[in-house]
Coordinates of C-alpha atoms in Angstrom, one line a residue:
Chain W
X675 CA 4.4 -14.7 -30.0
X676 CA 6.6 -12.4 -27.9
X677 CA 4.6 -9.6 -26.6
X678 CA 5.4 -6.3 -24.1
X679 CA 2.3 -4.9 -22.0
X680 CA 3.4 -1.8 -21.3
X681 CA 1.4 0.0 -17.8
X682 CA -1.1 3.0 -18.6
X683 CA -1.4 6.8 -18.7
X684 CA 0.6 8.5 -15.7
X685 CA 0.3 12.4 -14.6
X686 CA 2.8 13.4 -11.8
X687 CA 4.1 16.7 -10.2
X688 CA 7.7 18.1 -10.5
X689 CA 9.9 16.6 -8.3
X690 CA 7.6 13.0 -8.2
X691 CA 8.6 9.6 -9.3
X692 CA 6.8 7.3 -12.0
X693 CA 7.5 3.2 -12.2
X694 CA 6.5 2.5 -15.3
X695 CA 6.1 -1.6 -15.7
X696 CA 6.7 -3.7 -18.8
X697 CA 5.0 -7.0 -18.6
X698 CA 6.5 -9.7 -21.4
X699 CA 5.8 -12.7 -22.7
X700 CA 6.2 -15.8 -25.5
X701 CA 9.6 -16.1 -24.9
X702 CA 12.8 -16.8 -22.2
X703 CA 12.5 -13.9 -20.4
X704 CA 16.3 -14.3 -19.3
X705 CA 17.6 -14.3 -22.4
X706 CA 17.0 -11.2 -24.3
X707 CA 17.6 -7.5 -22.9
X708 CA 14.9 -5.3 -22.4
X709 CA 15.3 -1.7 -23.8
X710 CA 13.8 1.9 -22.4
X711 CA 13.4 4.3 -25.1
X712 CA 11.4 7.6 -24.8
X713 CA 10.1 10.0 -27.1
X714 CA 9.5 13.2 -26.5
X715 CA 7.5 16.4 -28.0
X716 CA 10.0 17.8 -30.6
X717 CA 12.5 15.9 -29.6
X718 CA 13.8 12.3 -31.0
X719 CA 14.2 9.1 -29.4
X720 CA 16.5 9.2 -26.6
X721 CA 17.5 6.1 -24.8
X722 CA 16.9 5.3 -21.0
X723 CA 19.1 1.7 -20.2
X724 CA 18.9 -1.8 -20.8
X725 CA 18.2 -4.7 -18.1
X726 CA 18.2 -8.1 -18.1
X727 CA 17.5 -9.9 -15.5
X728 CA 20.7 -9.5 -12.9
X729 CA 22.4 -6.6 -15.4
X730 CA 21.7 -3.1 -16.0
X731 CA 23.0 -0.1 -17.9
X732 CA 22.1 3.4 -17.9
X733 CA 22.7 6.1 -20.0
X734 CA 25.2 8.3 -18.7
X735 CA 22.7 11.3 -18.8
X736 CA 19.9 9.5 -16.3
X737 CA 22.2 7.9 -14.0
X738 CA 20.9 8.4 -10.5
X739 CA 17.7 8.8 -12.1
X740 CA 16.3 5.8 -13.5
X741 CA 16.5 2.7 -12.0
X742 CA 14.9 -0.9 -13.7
X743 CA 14.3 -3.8 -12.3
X744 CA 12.7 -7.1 -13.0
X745 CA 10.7 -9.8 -11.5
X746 CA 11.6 -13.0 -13.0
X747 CA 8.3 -14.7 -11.6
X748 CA 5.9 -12.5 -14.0
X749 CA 8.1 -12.0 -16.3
X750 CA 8.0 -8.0 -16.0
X751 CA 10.5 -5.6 -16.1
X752 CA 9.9 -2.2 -14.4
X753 CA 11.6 1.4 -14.9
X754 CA 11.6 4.2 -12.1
X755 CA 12.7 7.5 -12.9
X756 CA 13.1 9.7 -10.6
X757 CA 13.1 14.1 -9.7
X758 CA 10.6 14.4 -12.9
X759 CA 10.2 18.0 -14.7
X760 CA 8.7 19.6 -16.9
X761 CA 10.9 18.1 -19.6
X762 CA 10.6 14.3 -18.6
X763 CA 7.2 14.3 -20.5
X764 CA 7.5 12.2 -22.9
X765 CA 5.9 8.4 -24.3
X766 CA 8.1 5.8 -23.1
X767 CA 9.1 2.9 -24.5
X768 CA 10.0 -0.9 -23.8
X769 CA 11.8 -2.8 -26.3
X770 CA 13.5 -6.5 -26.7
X771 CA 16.4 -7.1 -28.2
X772 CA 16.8 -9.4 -31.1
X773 CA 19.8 -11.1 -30.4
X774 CA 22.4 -8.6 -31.0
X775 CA 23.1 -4.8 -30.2
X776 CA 20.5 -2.7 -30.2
X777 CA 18.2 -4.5 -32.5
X778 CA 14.4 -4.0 -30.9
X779 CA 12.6 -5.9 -33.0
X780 CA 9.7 -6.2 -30.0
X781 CA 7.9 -3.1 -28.7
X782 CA 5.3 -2.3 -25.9
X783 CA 3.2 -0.1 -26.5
X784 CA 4.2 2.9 -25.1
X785 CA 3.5 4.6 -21.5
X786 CA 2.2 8.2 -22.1
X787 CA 4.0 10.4 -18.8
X788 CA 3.0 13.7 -18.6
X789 CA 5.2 15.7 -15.7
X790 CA 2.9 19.3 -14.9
X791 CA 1.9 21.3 -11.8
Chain L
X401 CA 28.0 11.5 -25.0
X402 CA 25.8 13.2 -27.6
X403 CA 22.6 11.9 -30.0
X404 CA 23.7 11.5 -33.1
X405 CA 22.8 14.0 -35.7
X406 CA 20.5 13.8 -38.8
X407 CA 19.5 16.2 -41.0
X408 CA 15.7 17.2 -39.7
X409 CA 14.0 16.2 -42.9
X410 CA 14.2 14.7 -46.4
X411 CA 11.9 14.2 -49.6
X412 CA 11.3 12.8 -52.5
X413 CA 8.5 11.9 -55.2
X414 CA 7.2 8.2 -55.5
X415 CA 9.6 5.9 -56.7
X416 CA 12.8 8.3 -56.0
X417 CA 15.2 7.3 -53.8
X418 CA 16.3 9.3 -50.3
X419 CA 19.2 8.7 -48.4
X420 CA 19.3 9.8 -44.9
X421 CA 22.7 10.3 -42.6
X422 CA 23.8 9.6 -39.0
X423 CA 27.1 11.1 -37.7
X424 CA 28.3 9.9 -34.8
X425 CA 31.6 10.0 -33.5
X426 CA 34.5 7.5 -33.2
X427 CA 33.1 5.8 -30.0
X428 CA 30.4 5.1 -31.8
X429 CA 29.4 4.5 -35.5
X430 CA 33.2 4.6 -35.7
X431 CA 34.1 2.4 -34.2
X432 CA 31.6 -0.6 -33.9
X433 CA 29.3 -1.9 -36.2
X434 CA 25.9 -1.9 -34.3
X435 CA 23.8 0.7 -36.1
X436 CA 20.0 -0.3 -36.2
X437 CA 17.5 2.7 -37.7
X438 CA 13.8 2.3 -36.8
X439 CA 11.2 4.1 -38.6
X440 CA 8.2 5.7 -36.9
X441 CA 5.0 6.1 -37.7
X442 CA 3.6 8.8 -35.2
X443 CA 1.0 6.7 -32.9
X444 CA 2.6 3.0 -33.4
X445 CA 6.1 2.1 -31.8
X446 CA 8.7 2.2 -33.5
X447 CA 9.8 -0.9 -36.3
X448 CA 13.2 -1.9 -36.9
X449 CA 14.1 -1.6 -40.5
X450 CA 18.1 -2.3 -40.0
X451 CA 20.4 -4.3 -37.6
X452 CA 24.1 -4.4 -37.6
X453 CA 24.7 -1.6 -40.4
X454 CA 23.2 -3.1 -42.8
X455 CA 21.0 -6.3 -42.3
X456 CA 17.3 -6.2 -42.6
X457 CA 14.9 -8.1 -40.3
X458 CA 12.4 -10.5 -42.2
X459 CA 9.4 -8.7 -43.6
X460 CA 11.5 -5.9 -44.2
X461 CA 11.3 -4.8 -48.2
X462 CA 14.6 -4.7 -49.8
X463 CA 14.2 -1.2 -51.1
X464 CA 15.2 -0.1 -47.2
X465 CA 19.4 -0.6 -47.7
X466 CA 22.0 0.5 -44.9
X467 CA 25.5 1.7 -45.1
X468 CA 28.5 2.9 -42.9
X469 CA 31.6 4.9 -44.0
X470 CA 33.9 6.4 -41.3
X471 CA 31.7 8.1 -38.4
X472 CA 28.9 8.5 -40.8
X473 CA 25.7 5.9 -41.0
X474 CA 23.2 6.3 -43.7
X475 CA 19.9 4.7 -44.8
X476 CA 18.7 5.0 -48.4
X477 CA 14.8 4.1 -49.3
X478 CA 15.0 3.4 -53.1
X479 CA 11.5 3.2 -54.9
X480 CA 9.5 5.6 -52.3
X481 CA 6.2 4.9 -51.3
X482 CA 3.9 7.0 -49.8
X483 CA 3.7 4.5 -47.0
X484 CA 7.3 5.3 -46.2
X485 CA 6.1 8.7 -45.1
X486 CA 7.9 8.8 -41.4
X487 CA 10.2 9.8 -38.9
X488 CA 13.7 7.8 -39.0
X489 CA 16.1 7.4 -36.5
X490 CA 19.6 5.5 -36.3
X491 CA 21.1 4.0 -33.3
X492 CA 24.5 3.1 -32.5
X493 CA 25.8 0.7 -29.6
X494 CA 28.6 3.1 -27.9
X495 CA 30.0 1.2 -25.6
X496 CA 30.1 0.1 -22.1
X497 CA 26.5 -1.2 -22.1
X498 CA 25.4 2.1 -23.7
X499 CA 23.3 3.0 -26.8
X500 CA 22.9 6.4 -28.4
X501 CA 20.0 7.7 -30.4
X502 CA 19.6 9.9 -33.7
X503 CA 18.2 13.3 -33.5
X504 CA 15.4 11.7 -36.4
X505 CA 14.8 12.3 -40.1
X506 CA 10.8 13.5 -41.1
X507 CA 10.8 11.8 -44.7
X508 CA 8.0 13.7 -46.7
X509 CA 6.8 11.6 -50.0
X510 CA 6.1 14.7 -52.2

């Protein structure tokens, strides 16, 4: 059964970076795009990019700041975001596609991030 | 390019229906069909409850129904069920690679 293995708990400082990895498996791992989703306190769901293995997109409003890449050999996508504050704390999300737009039917986790001097 | 909005909250008593909406803009819900909504039930991930407007993934009861007119997406939950007690959000493909979230509906089963 498809499965995402999302990495654990993270605490950084303002102005750090976190990686954040997504470890899948129980199906082709080329063939479906992986989703970054976040959720943050009083806030809703706001989406990061998309990657499959070879092509990215970002959201408009974390370009320059997140960048996801993937190792085909484990099958595990990862997601760097970068010049953290206060307001990056958030639980993060990856997500598979089902075959069409925007359709997650497959979810980690989630990665708690909390960003705090 | 903005989250798309949704009124904070929405009730009704078991077996009512709610409807929720999503307004986007003509680059999005507009102007392609790819609205998913997810619901969220604080301390699991999210579960998608709609594809592609109006299509629900197996499992899904058939009391969750999705519609689109114009810029405007909504999701109506006929029959509530206290177990339908949580956050909703819509999504809508934008363009370009891109995807753009809804600000999320608390649904209260009075």
């Amino acid at each position: 059964q498809v499965q995402l293995v999302q990495s654990g708990t993270e605490v950084k400082k303002p102005g750090a970076s976190v990686k954040i990895s997504c470890k899948t498996s129980g199906y082709t791992f080329t063939n479906n795009w992986i989703h970054w989703v976040r959720l943050a306190p009083g806030q809703g769901l706001q989406w990061l990019g998309q990657i499959r293995p070879s092509d990215t997109d970002n959201a408009p409003r974390f370009r320059g700041r997140v960048t996801m890449t993937a190792d085909t050999s484990t099958s595990t996508v990862y997601m760097q975001l970068s010049s953290l504050t206060s307001e990056d704390t958030a639980l993060y999300f990856c997500a598979r596609d089902g075959g069409t737009y925007g359709d997650n039917e497959f979810w980690g986790q989630g990665t708690l991030v909390t960003v705090s001097s | 390019q903005s989250a798309l909005t949704q009124p904070p909250s929405a009730s009704g008593s078991p077996g009512q229906s709610v409807t929720i909406s999503c307004t986007g803009t003509s680059n999005d819900i507009g102007y392609y069909n790819y609205v998913c909504w997810f619901q969220h039930h604080p301390g699991k991930a999210p579960k998608l409850i709609i594809s592609e407007v109006t299509k629900r993934p197996s499992g899904v009861p058939d009391r969750f129904s999705g519609s689109k007119s114009g810029n405007t997406a909504s999701l109506t939950v006929s029959g509530l069920q206290a177990e339908d007690e949580a956050d909703y959000y819509c999504t809508s493909y934008a363009g370009r690679g891109t995807y753009v979230y809804g600000t999320g509906t608390a649904v209260t089963v009075l």
